[in-house]
């Protein structure tokens, strides 16, 4: 039976995770074991649960208890389900719950880079991609188009930020991901030790086309994508085995990093 808790006290500490803690506070860099995140929408919550994430509480409108959230509640019978009318929840969170259901969850322990790359043949490295929407969209394309894992440099937006997880449609819980070590030198060295050739997606006089036969034939390939404004750093590009470009037409010189990632994943999938 659902553990339904009617919201009467906006200052209840159990509601801080939804109403008062920032994404940075939820991440909890100083005590990672206490970190949390918010999964938003039934699809994302189901995929988080399928991925083994531990739920702490749910927040939803009353109508969703026997509606879109019924299966979720059945999967999490022992956690509190905070509820109220839409107007009350809007005052609490500061926005309308357009996707109906929120779930506070504990952050899972991340695997080591080498553990998710050892058996992989196609991995993606995001270098300082800071826009949560782009991170989420790249994860969705990586999962859909056959990438085995995603690696992030320390300067990237966290994939479990609410917007990233929602834009990814929950694929951040389906495709393995981890952070690199010190970047680029330590991380690049680890990739080489694991047998990967590296390909920087960047405009350069030395760039080969994304459909280059030698590139596509590489048994283990790591594709590197850079930040939204500056792209990959010169140091990273110089240390890669390939510099790769997507052919363009009509005078267009580049694509948004999320769009470019989908094109590259499709072409280079194994």
XYZ file of N, CA and C in Angstrom:
810
model
N 0.842 -1.197 0.000
C 0.000 0.000 0.000
C 0.876 1.245 0.000
N 0.485 2.263 -0.761
C 1.293 3.468 -0.887
C 1.382 4.212 0.449
N 2.578 4.722 0.733
C 2.817 5.509 1.947
C 2.612 6.981 1.599
N 1.347 7.390 1.452
C 1.023 8.737 0.976
C 1.124 9.736 2.125
N 1.853 10.839 1.875
C 2.039 11.889 2.882
C 1.526 13.196 2.297
N 0.440 13.706 2.866
C -0.118 14.982 2.414
C 0.792 16.112 2.877
N 1.158 17.007 1.962
C 2.059 18.106 2.304
C 1.275 19.190 3.033
N 1.661 19.425 4.268
C 1.053 20.504 5.054
C 2.099 21.488 5.566
N 3.353 21.037 5.604
C 4.434 21.880 6.127
C 5.504 22.054 5.055
N 5.554 23.258 4.472
C 6.532 23.511 3.421
C 7.975 23.407 3.930
N 8.165 23.558 5.237
C 9.517 23.551 5.798
C 9.991 22.166 6.210
N 9.219 21.160 5.938
C 9.609 19.785 6.253
C 10.959 19.481 5.593
N 11.981 19.111 6.383
C 13.302 18.834 5.804
C 13.279 17.762 4.721
N 12.298 16.860 4.773
C 12.221 15.809 3.758
C 11.917 16.369 2.378
N 11.431 17.617 2.334
C 11.116 18.252 1.051
C 12.264 19.121 0.532
N 13.332 19.252 1.306
C 14.456 20.090 0.875
C 15.001 19.646 -0.480
N 15.062 18.348 -0.697
C 15.641 17.808 -1.917
C 14.881 18.303 -3.152
N 13.605 18.570 -3.010
C 12.793 19.034 -4.136
C 12.738 20.551 -4.238
N 12.802 21.227 -3.076
C 12.475 22.651 -3.063
C 13.639 23.585 -2.756
N 14.649 23.108 -2.042
C 15.634 24.057 -1.535
C 17.093 23.718 -1.839
N 17.398 22.493 -2.220
C 18.779 22.139 -2.501
C 19.104 22.366 -3.981
N 20.254 22.972 -4.244
C 20.696 23.181 -5.621
C 21.266 21.880 -6.181
N 21.473 21.861 -7.495
C 22.089 20.687 -8.122
C 23.462 20.417 -7.512
N 24.219 21.477 -7.241
C 25.556 21.302 -6.651
C 25.454 20.697 -5.258
N 24.454 21.121 -4.477
C 24.281 20.550 -3.142
C 23.833 19.100 -3.214
N 22.994 18.781 -4.171
C 22.574 17.394 -4.342
C 23.753 16.509 -4.707
N 24.656 17.044 -5.533
C 25.831 16.277 -5.948
C 26.707 15.922 -4.751
N 26.858 16.876 -3.819
C 27.570 16.646 -2.559
C 28.990 16.130 -2.788
N 29.822 16.988 -3.369
C 31.205 16.598 -3.691
C 32.022 16.221 -2.456
N 31.676 16.820 -1.296
C 32.468 16.570 -0.097
C 32.120 15.244 0.574
N 30.896 14.766 0.368
C 30.489 13.464 0.887
C 29.718 12.728 -0.202
N 30.428 12.194 -1.199
C 29.758 11.577 -2.358
C 28.751 10.503 -1.992
N 29.009 9.769 -0.896
C 28.098 8.687 -0.512
C 26.723 9.213 -0.126
N 26.628 10.520 0.206
C 25.354 11.115 0.588
C 24.708 11.865 -0.577
N 25.303 11.810 -1.740
C 24.775 12.524 -2.892
C 23.440 11.982 -3.348
N 22.633 12.875 -3.918
C 21.318 12.493 -4.416
C 21.087 13.141 -5.779
N 20.035 12.719 -6.448
C 19.613 13.361 -7.683
C 18.103 13.224 -7.801
N 17.518 14.008 -8.698
C 16.089 13.974 -8.937
C 15.824 13.377 -10.307
N 15.045 12.314 -10.351
C 14.584 11.741 -11.622
C 13.189 12.285 -11.895
N 12.990 12.780 -13.108
C 11.743 13.456 -13.449
C 11.054 12.758 -14.612
N 9.824 12.387 -14.419
C 8.919 11.734 -15.371
C 8.938 10.222 -15.156
N 7.810 9.567 -15.364
C 7.725 8.121 -15.147
C 8.753 7.317 -15.947
N 8.982 7.664 -17.210
C 9.940 6.899 -18.019
C 11.344 6.954 -17.417
N 11.775 8.164 -17.039
C 13.115 8.322 -16.467
C 13.214 7.569 -15.143
N 12.187 7.661 -14.307
C 12.209 6.976 -13.010
C 12.277 5.463 -13.199
N 11.471 4.932 -14.104
C 11.507 3.491 -14.358
C 12.913 3.062 -14.799
N 13.542 3.815 -15.684
C 14.874 3.439 -16.160
C 15.915 3.557 -15.052
N 15.743 4.536 -14.170
C 16.650 4.645 -13.025
C 16.498 3.445 -12.102
N 15.262 3.047 -11.849
C 15.026 1.860 -11.021
C 15.579 0.608 -11.685
N 15.361 0.483 -12.996
C 15.914 -0.660 -13.734
C 17.432 -0.693 -13.637
N 18.039 0.509 -13.554
C 19.492 0.598 -13.456
C 20.024 0.384 -12.051
N 19.142 0.097 -11.103
C 19.575 -0.218 -9.745
C 19.666 0.962 -8.809
N 19.159 2.139 -9.206
C 19.223 3.310 -8.329
C 18.234 3.163 -7.174
N 18.632 3.665 -6.018
C 17.830 3.516 -4.802
C 16.924 4.728 -4.605
N 15.591 4.545 -4.614
C 14.673 5.669 -4.409
C 14.586 6.056 -2.940
N 14.373 7.347 -2.683
C 14.248 7.851 -1.312
C 12.817 8.330 -1.045
N 12.246 9.060 -2.003
C 10.878 9.547 -1.859
C 10.350 9.951 -3.222
N 9.026 10.151 -3.294
C 8.361 10.583 -4.515
C 7.569 11.848 -4.231
N 7.430 12.686 -5.263
C 6.617 13.897 -5.164
C 5.730 13.948 -6.398
N 4.418 14.134 -6.179
C 3.501 14.127 -7.327
C 2.172 14.758 -6.943
N 1.387 15.086 -7.965
C 0.014 15.520 -7.739
C -0.835 14.322 -7.329
N -1.936 14.594 -6.647
C -2.802 13.516 -6.191
C -3.291 12.640 -7.348
N -3.613 13.282 -8.463
C -4.181 12.535 -9.584
C -3.228 11.483 -10.134
N -1.920 11.674 -9.904
C -0.945 10.738 -10.464
C -0.763 9.485 -9.613
N -1.250 9.515 -8.369
C -1.090 8.354 -7.490
C -1.749 7.118 -8.107
N -2.948 7.294 -8.623
C -3.645 6.187 -9.283
C -3.574 6.299 -10.802
N -2.729 7.216 -11.271
C -2.586 7.427 -12.699
C -1.209 7.038 -13.192
N -0.451 8.029 -13.692
C 0.827 7.736 -14.353
C 1.885 7.169 -13.418
N 1.721 7.379 -12.096
C 2.736 6.908 -11.149
C 2.374 5.596 -10.469
N 1.276 5.003 -10.839
C 0.819 3.814 -10.108
C 1.853 2.692 -10.147
N 2.423 2.423 -11.312
C 3.412 1.340 -11.411
C 4.689 1.671 -10.637
N 5.071 2.938 -10.638
C 6.266 3.344 -9.886
C 6.047 3.115 -8.399
N 4.905 3.546 -7.896
C 4.592 3.365 -6.469
C 4.595 1.878 -6.111
N 4.090 1.040 -7.004
C 4.087 -0.402 -6.751
C 5.502 -0.952 -6.655
N 6.442 -0.345 -7.392
C 7.832 -0.789 -7.338
C 8.556 -0.255 -6.103
N 8.011 0.800 -5.491
C 8.677 1.447 -4.344
C 7.687 1.587 -3.186
N 7.180 0.487 -2.671
C 6.080 0.564 -1.701
C 6.466 1.130 -0.344
N 7.754 1.180 -0.031
C 8.160 1.549 1.324
C 8.657 2.976 1.469
N 8.615 3.768 0.406
C 9.113 5.145 0.506
C 7.932 6.113 0.558
N 8.117 7.292 1.184
C 7.018 8.260 1.257
C 6.670 8.830 -0.117
N 5.391 9.020 -0.342
C 4.876 9.639 -1.567
C 4.264 10.975 -1.159
N 5.017 12.053 -1.319
C 4.533 13.383 -0.957
C 3.585 13.884 -2.043
N 2.460 14.436 -1.602
C 1.469 14.845 -2.596
C 0.672 16.045 -2.096
N 0.097 16.758 -3.075
C -0.777 17.898 -2.813
C -1.405 18.291 -4.144
N -2.236 19.322 -4.110
C -2.803 19.832 -5.349
C -1.721 20.530 -6.162
N -1.990 20.725 -7.446
C -1.009 21.320 -8.356
C -0.531 22.687 -7.868
N -1.456 23.518 -7.379
C -1.065 24.862 -6.952
C -0.100 24.816 -5.776
N -0.339 23.915 -4.840
C 0.543 23.780 -3.679
C 1.933 23.326 -4.115
N 1.995 22.335 -5.008
C 3.283 21.832 -5.475
C 4.039 22.896 -6.267
N 3.315 23.709 -7.033
C 3.959 24.791 -7.784
C 4.579 25.800 -6.819
N 3.881 26.115 -5.732
C 4.433 27.037 -4.736
C 5.651 26.450 -4.044
N 5.641 25.143 -3.859
C 6.758 24.480 -3.192
C 8.001 24.438 -4.071
N 7.839 23.999 -5.313
C 8.993 23.774 -6.187
C 9.355 24.984 -7.024
N 8.406 25.899 -7.209
C 8.687 27.070 -8.025
C 8.345 26.888 -9.489
N 7.818 25.738 -9.877
C 7.450 25.502 -11.274
C 6.382 24.415 -11.324
N 5.692 24.352 -12.452
C 4.677 23.320 -12.642
C 5.337 21.970 -12.921
N 4.809 20.927 -12.334
C 5.330 19.588 -12.569
C 4.752 19.065 -13.887
N 5.286 19.595 -14.981
C 4.709 19.280 -16.286
C 4.847 17.809 -16.629
N 5.805 17.130 -16.027
C 5.969 15.700 -16.294
C 5.450 14.848 -15.153
N 4.751 15.490 -14.226
C 3.914 14.752 -13.301
C 4.549 14.208 -12.047
N 5.723 13.608 -12.142
C 6.265 12.843 -11.018
C 7.759 13.133 -10.865
N 8.175 13.352 -9.627
C 9.593 13.479 -9.296
C 9.962 12.383 -8.306
N 11.191 11.893 -8.413
C 11.680 10.885 -7.473
C 13.079 11.260 -7.018
N 13.256 11.415 -5.716
C 14.588 11.643 -5.151
C 15.282 10.296 -4.997
N 16.509 10.216 -5.485
C 17.248 8.953 -5.458
C 18.676 9.179 -4.981
N 19.268 8.133 -4.446
C 20.670 8.212 -4.054
C 21.551 8.031 -5.286
N 22.619 8.792 -5.333
C 23.541 8.677 -6.462
C 24.286 7.343 -6.384
N 24.290 6.597 -7.482
C 25.014 5.317 -7.470
C 26.522 5.551 -7.502
N 27.268 4.586 -7.003
C 28.719 4.660 -7.087
C 29.140 4.437 -8.533
N 29.971 5.317 -9.046
C 30.375 5.219 -10.446
C 31.481 4.183 -10.631
N 31.468 3.479 -11.757
C 32.549 2.532 -12.039
C 33.820 3.270 -12.425
N 34.923 2.556 -12.410
C 36.190 3.124 -12.874
C 36.212 3.144 -14.398
N 36.935 4.092 -14.934
C 37.047 4.238 -16.385
C 37.492 2.939 -17.041
N 38.502 2.300 -16.491
C 39.036 1.094 -17.123
C 38.037 -0.063 -17.093
N 37.172 -0.091 -16.086
C 36.205 -1.179 -15.981
C 35.162 -1.137 -17.091
N 34.730 0.078 -17.479
C 33.704 0.143 -18.520
C 34.306 0.161 -19.926
N 35.619 0.377 -20.013
C 36.251 0.437 -21.340
C 36.923 -0.867 -21.747
N 37.169 -1.739 -20.790
C 37.982 -2.922 -21.070
C 37.396 -3.781 -22.190
N 36.099 -3.996 -22.187
C 35.457 -4.836 -23.203
C 34.748 -4.018 -24.285
N 34.884 -2.705 -24.243
C 34.187 -1.842 -25.199
C 34.980 -1.712 -26.497
N 34.268 -1.426 -27.581
C 34.933 -1.149 -28.859
C 34.700 0.277 -29.335
N 33.636 0.916 -28.852
C 33.336 2.296 -29.216
C 32.966 3.083 -27.965
N 33.786 4.066 -27.614
C 33.479 4.906 -26.460
C 33.486 6.377 -26.883
N 32.797 7.165 -26.112
C 32.668 8.594 -26.360
C 33.313 9.339 -25.207
N 34.108 10.358 -25.510
C 34.677 11.208 -24.469
C 34.167 12.617 -24.656
N 33.548 13.177 -23.613
C 33.081 14.556 -23.640
C 34.069 15.419 -22.869
N 34.637 16.395 -23.564
C 35.616 17.289 -22.940
C 34.953 18.627 -22.621
N 34.702 18.853 -21.340
C 34.175 20.129 -20.854
C 32.861 20.549 -21.512
N 31.999 19.578 -21.804
C 30.662 19.896 -22.318
C 29.809 20.277 -21.107
N 29.416 21.541 -21.028
C 28.824 22.066 -19.802
C 27.313 22.266 -19.861
N 26.736 22.182 -21.028
C 25.294 22.384 -21.140
C 24.569 21.079 -20.818
N 23.738 21.052 -19.767
C 23.060 19.801 -19.393
C 22.190 19.230 -20.505
N 21.583 20.098 -21.308
C 20.749 19.619 -22.409
C 21.590 18.863 -23.429
N 22.763 19.403 -23.763
C 23.644 18.722 -24.713
C 24.141 17.401 -24.152
N 24.500 17.380 -22.882
C 24.968 16.134 -22.271
C 23.869 15.071 -22.354
N 22.644 15.446 -21.996
C 21.549 14.486 -22.060
C 21.276 13.996 -23.467
N 21.313 14.912 -24.444
C 21.058 14.527 -25.831
C 22.151 13.610 -26.360
N 23.399 13.854 -25.976
C 24.508 12.999 -26.415
C 24.354 11.597 -25.834
N 23.953 11.501 -24.573
C 23.729 10.183 -23.974
C 22.630 9.428 -24.715
N 21.564 10.125 -25.066
C 20.463 9.455 -25.759
C 20.939 8.916 -27.113
N 21.701 9.721 -27.845
C 22.225 9.266 -29.140
C 23.231 8.135 -28.964
N 24.081 8.236 -27.945
C 25.084 7.189 -27.708
C 24.416 5.847 -27.432
N 23.355 5.872 -26.620
C 22.649 4.625 -26.309
C 21.927 4.090 -27.536
N 21.298 4.978 -28.293
C 20.492 4.550 -29.433
C 21.335 4.075 -30.608
N 22.546 4.615 -30.746
C 23.336 4.397 -31.959
C 24.586 3.549 -31.719
N 24.563 2.750 -30.666
C 25.546 1.684 -30.547
C 26.860 1.993 -29.874
N 26.955 3.110 -29.136
C 28.172 3.352 -28.375
C 28.155 2.486 -27.104
N 29.331 2.078 -26.668
C 29.415 1.172 -25.522
C 29.520 1.876 -24.180
N 30.061 3.095 -24.179
C 30.271 3.808 -22.915
C 30.520 5.279 -23.202
N 30.301 6.101 -22.177
C 30.587 7.538 -22.251
C 31.539 7.892 -21.120
N 32.584 8.647 -21.458
C 33.521 9.159 -20.469
C 33.426 10.679 -20.451
N 33.563 11.257 -19.266
C 33.463 12.702 -19.133
C 34.700 13.239 -18.433
N 35.211 14.361 -18.919
C 36.293 15.025 -18.207
C 35.700 15.754 -17.008
N 36.529 16.108 -16.021
C 35.994 16.728 -14.805
C 35.222 18.019 -15.041
N 35.436 18.695 -16.177
C 34.763 19.966 -16.446
C 33.381 19.831 -17.049
N 32.880 18.605 -17.217
C 31.573 18.394 -17.839
C 30.426 18.566 -16.837
N 29.269 18.931 -17.360
C 28.052 18.920 -16.567
C 27.731 17.484 -16.170
N 27.212 17.311 -14.963
C 26.938 15.961 -14.469
C 25.725 15.354 -15.175
N 25.829 14.134 -15.671
C 24.713 13.512 -16.386
C 23.469 13.274 -15.540
N 23.607 13.277 -14.207
C 22.443 13.057 -13.358
C 21.755 14.352 -12.933
N 22.240 15.503 -13.414
C 21.460 16.708 -13.217
C 20.075 16.469 -13.820
N 19.088 17.052 -13.202
C 17.704 16.741 -13.565
C 17.435 16.931 -15.059
N 17.903 18.042 -15.616
C 17.630 18.310 -17.033
C 18.353 17.313 -17.931
N 19.597 16.973 -17.596
C 20.343 16.005 -18.407
C 19.639 14.657 -18.431
N 19.260 14.174 -17.261
C 18.608 12.868 -17.181
C 17.289 12.864 -17.936
N 16.537 13.993 -17.841
C 15.250 14.057 -18.523
C 15.435 14.098 -20.043
N 16.360 14.949 -20.524
C 16.590 15.044 -21.969
C 17.108 13.719 -22.521
N 17.876 12.993 -21.722
C 18.402 11.700 -22.174
C 17.315 10.632 -22.244
N 16.121 10.941 -21.744
C 15.025 9.968 -21.638
C 15.428 8.769 -20.778
N 16.282 9.041 -19.784
C 16.689 7.984 -18.858
C 17.817 7.106 -19.347
N 18.372 7.387 -20.530
C 19.467 6.539 -21.032
C 20.754 6.724 -20.234
N 20.841 7.781 -19.394
C 21.999 7.913 -18.515
C 22.064 6.755 -17.520
N 20.948 6.022 -17.374
C 20.923 4.857 -16.492
C 21.096 3.550 -17.265
N 21.220 3.652 -18.577
C 21.335 2.450 -19.409
C 22.724 2.252 -19.994
N 23.407 3.345 -20.326
C 24.729 3.222 -20.931
C 25.785 3.523 -19.873
N 26.819 2.685 -19.734
C 27.831 2.906 -18.694
C 28.559 4.228 -18.908
N 28.877 4.906 -17.800
C 29.653 6.142 -17.895
C 30.531 6.315 -16.663
N 31.573 7.101 -16.855
C 32.526 7.339 -15.773
C 33.276 8.627 -16.079
N 34.006 9.105 -15.095
C 34.870 10.273 -15.311
C 36.292 9.810 -15.627
N 36.960 10.592 -16.459
C 38.371 10.322 -16.741
C 39.209 10.755 -15.548
N 40.471 10.358 -15.562
C 41.416 10.904 -14.603
C 41.838 12.288 -15.054
N 42.983 12.725 -14.616
C 43.527 14.014 -15.039
C 43.537 14.066 -16.566
N 43.002 15.152 -17.109
C 42.823 15.244 -18.560
C 43.615 16.426 -19.113
N 44.291 16.268 -20.273
C 44.178 15.091 -21.147
C 45.247 14.013 -20.965
N 46.368 14.328 -20.341
C 47.512 13.406 -20.408
C 47.228 12.064 -19.752
N 46.728 12.065 -18.514
C 46.472 10.798 -17.819
C 45.358 10.013 -18.509
N 44.278 10.702 -18.854
C 43.169 10.027 -19.503
C 43.531 9.442 -20.855
N 44.275 10.194 -21.644
C 44.691 9.701 -22.962
C 45.620 8.500 -22.816
N 46.496 8.545 -21.826
C 47.407 7.424 -21.598
C 46.629 6.164 -21.222
N 45.572 6.317 -20.409
C 44.746 5.165 -20.037
C 44.059 4.565 -21.255
N 43.572 5.429 -22.147
C 42.916 4.938 -23.354
C 43.881 4.128 -24.210
N 45.101 4.594 -24.346
C 46.101 3.862 -25.133
C 46.415 2.511 -24.491
N 46.535 2.508 -23.165
C 46.814 1.250 -22.473
C 45.690 0.240 -22.668
N 44.479 0.733 -22.848
C 43.326 -0.137 -23.063
C 43.144 -0.504 -24.533
N 44.061 -0.046 -25.380
C 44.056 -0.442 -26.784
C 43.247 0.437 -27.716
N 42.858 1.645 -27.266
C 42.037 2.516 -28.099
C 42.869 3.438 -28.973
N 42.398 3.638 -30.200
C 42.831 4.757 -31.016
C 41.853 5.893 -30.739
N 42.347 7.116 -30.813
C 41.528 8.270 -30.452
C 41.257 9.135 -31.671
N 40.034 9.641 -31.769
C 39.622 10.468 -32.901
C 38.966 11.740 -32.373
N 39.571 12.886 -32.677
C 39.039 14.184 -32.259
C 38.100 14.716 -33.333
N 36.865 15.021 -32.960
C 35.928 15.618 -33.911
C 36.189 17.121 -33.916
N 36.882 17.589 -34.956
C 37.311 18.991 -35.000
C 37.626 19.400 -36.429
N 37.464 20.692 -36.698
C 37.815 21.234 -38.006
C 39.302 21.508 -38.049
N 39.972 20.971 -39.059
C 41.414 21.135 -39.186
C 41.818 20.824 -40.619
N 42.930 21.405 -41.038
C 43.450 21.085 -42.371
C 43.839 19.617 -42.473
N 44.082 18.988 -41.328
C 44.505 17.582 -41.317
C 43.343 16.618 -41.062
N 42.128 17.128 -41.004
C 40.985 16.274 -40.690
C 40.692 15.296 -41.827
N 40.324 14.075 -41.435
C 39.831 13.103 -42.408
C 38.319 13.054 -42.288
N 37.647 12.594 -43.317
C 36.188 12.510 -43.292
C 35.740 11.442 -42.299
N 34.568 11.634 -41.740
C 34.010 10.707 -40.763
C 33.810 9.306 -41.346
N 33.748 9.205 -42.680
C 33.592 7.883 -43.304
C 34.909 7.336 -43.854
N 36.036 7.851 -43.351
C 37.351 7.355 -43.771
C 37.459 5.850 -43.481
N 37.808 5.037 -44.462
C 37.819 3.576 -44.271
C 38.743 3.106 -43.150
N 39.915 3.713 -43.034
C 40.855 3.296 -41.985
C 40.296 3.618 -40.603
N 39.694 4.784 -40.479
C 39.071 5.171 -39.206
C 37.969 4.196 -38.830
N 37.096 3.904 -39.775
C 35.960 3.020 -39.498
C 36.394 1.594 -39.183
N 37.563 1.200 -39.659
C 38.030 -0.168 -39.452
C 38.714 -0.373 -38.106
N 38.961 0.709 -37.353
C 39.642 0.567 -36.068
C 38.822 -0.334 -35.140
N 39.480 -1.285 -34.525
C 38.795 -2.237 -33.657
C 38.291 -1.568 -32.387
N 39.111 -0.689 -31.802
C 38.712 0.021 -30.584
C 38.946 1.515 -30.827
N 37.872 2.278 -30.782
C 37.947 3.688 -31.133
C 37.262 4.545 -30.070
N 37.938 5.610 -29.674
C 37.369 6.592 -28.750
C 37.159 7.893 -29.514
N 35.920 8.362 -29.548
C 35.574 9.590 -30.254
C 35.472 10.731 -29.247
N 36.208 11.812 -29.498
C 36.262 12.928 -28.564
C 35.455 14.102 -29.084
N 34.577 14.633 -28.205
C 33.729 15.780 -28.535
C 34.032 16.910 -27.560
N 34.118 18.135 -28.079
C 34.518 19.263 -27.247
C 33.375 20.145 -26.795
N 33.730 21.189 -26.070
C 32.747 22.095 -25.487
C 31.994 22.863 -26.561
N 30.856 23.426 -26.147
C 29.943 24.052 -27.086
C 30.571 25.253 -27.801
N 31.374 26.030 -27.104
C 31.926 27.236 -27.713
C 33.277 27.034 -28.371
N 34.208 26.468 -27.617
C 35.595 26.398 -28.070
C 35.966 25.070 -28.719
N 35.131 24.050 -28.573
C 35.497 22.746 -29.100
C 36.592 22.112 -28.268
N 37.268 21.135 -28.833
C 38.365 20.456 -28.138
C 39.570 21.377 -28.006
N 40.337 21.178 -26.942
C 41.543 21.979 -26.771
C 42.608 21.547 -27.775
N 43.507 22.458 -28.071
C 44.596 22.151 -29.007
C 45.448 20.993 -28.501
N 45.658 20.931 -27.187
C 46.463 19.847 -26.616
C 45.804 18.494 -26.851
N 44.503 18.435 -26.664
C 43.779 17.177 -26.886
C 43.860 16.763 -28.344
N 43.598 17.690 -29.250
C 43.642 17.384 -30.682
C 45.021 16.877 -31.080
N 46.065 17.527 -30.575
C 47.429 17.150 -30.935
C 47.784 15.749 -30.463
N 47.126 15.279 -29.400
C 47.446 13.960 -28.853
C 46.573 12.840 -29.402
N 45.638 13.168 -30.313
C 44.767 12.150 -30.881
C 45.400 11.500 -32.113
N 44.989 10.274 -32.394
C 45.482 9.560 -33.572
C 44.848 10.078 -34.859
N 43.617 10.552 -34.756
C 42.903 11.095 -35.913
C 42.270 12.430 -35.529
N 42.164 13.315 -36.527
C 41.265 14.459 -36.422
C 40.214 14.265 -37.501
N 38.943 14.351 -37.101
C 37.846 13.916 -37.963
C 36.858 15.063 -38.174
N 36.314 15.131 -39.369
C 35.295 16.142 -39.655
C 34.084 15.491 -40.317
N 32.946 16.134 -40.155
C 31.725 15.744 -40.850
C 31.590 16.661 -42.060
N 31.543 16.142 -43.281
C 31.415 17.003 -44.465
C 30.171 17.895 -44.362
N 30.334 19.160 -44.737
C 29.252 20.149 -44.639
C 28.940 20.734 -46.020
N 27.753 21.316 -46.125
C 27.303 21.914 -47.375
C 26.704 23.294 -47.110
N 26.475 24.047 -48.171
C 25.831 25.360 -48.121
C 26.557 26.342 -47.198
N 27.862 26.199 -47.087
C 28.635 27.152 -46.302
C 28.545 26.982 -44.803
N 27.859 25.946 -44.341
C 27.786 25.678 -42.897
C 29.100 25.042 -42.458
N 29.700 25.550 -41.377
C 31.013 25.016 -40.989
C 30.958 24.010 -39.846
N 29.849 23.955 -39.106
C 29.811 23.017 -37.981
C 28.372 22.789 -37.527
N 28.195 21.771 -36.688
C 26.907 21.441 -36.080
C 26.995 21.626 -34.572
N 25.856 21.801 -33.938
C 25.793 21.714 -32.487
C 26.397 20.389 -32.038
N 27.061 20.378 -30.886
C 27.786 19.182 -30.461
C 26.868 17.970 -30.320
N 25.628 18.174 -29.902
C 24.712 17.038 -29.768
C 24.320 16.491 -31.137
N 24.071 17.381 -32.091
C 23.735 16.933 -33.449
C 24.922 16.240 -34.098
N 26.111 16.818 -33.932
C 27.321 16.219 -34.506
C 27.570 14.831 -33.923
N 27.295 14.676 -32.637
C 27.532 13.380 -32.006
C 26.672 12.298 -32.641
N 25.400 12.609 -32.925
C 24.501 11.612 -33.506
C 24.981 11.170 -34.883
N 25.437 12.128 -35.698
C 25.956 11.790 -37.027
C 27.180 10.880 -36.897
N 28.097 11.259 -36.004
C 29.337 10.488 -35.839
C 29.070 9.097 -35.276
N 28.159 8.994 -34.309
C 27.865 7.678 -33.729
C 27.279 6.743 -34.778
N 26.396 7.269 -35.592
C 25.772 6.444 -36.631
C 26.835 5.904 -37.598
N 27.760 6.779 -37.984
C 28.761 6.387 -38.971
C 29.788 5.395 -38.397
N 30.143 5.578 -37.143
C 31.265 4.833 -36.569
C 30.841 3.651 -35.702
N 29.541 3.395 -35.607
C 29.097 2.299 -34.740
C 29.666 0.971 -35.261
N 29.834 0.024 -34.374
C 30.350 -1.294 -34.741
C 29.189 -2.243 -35.002
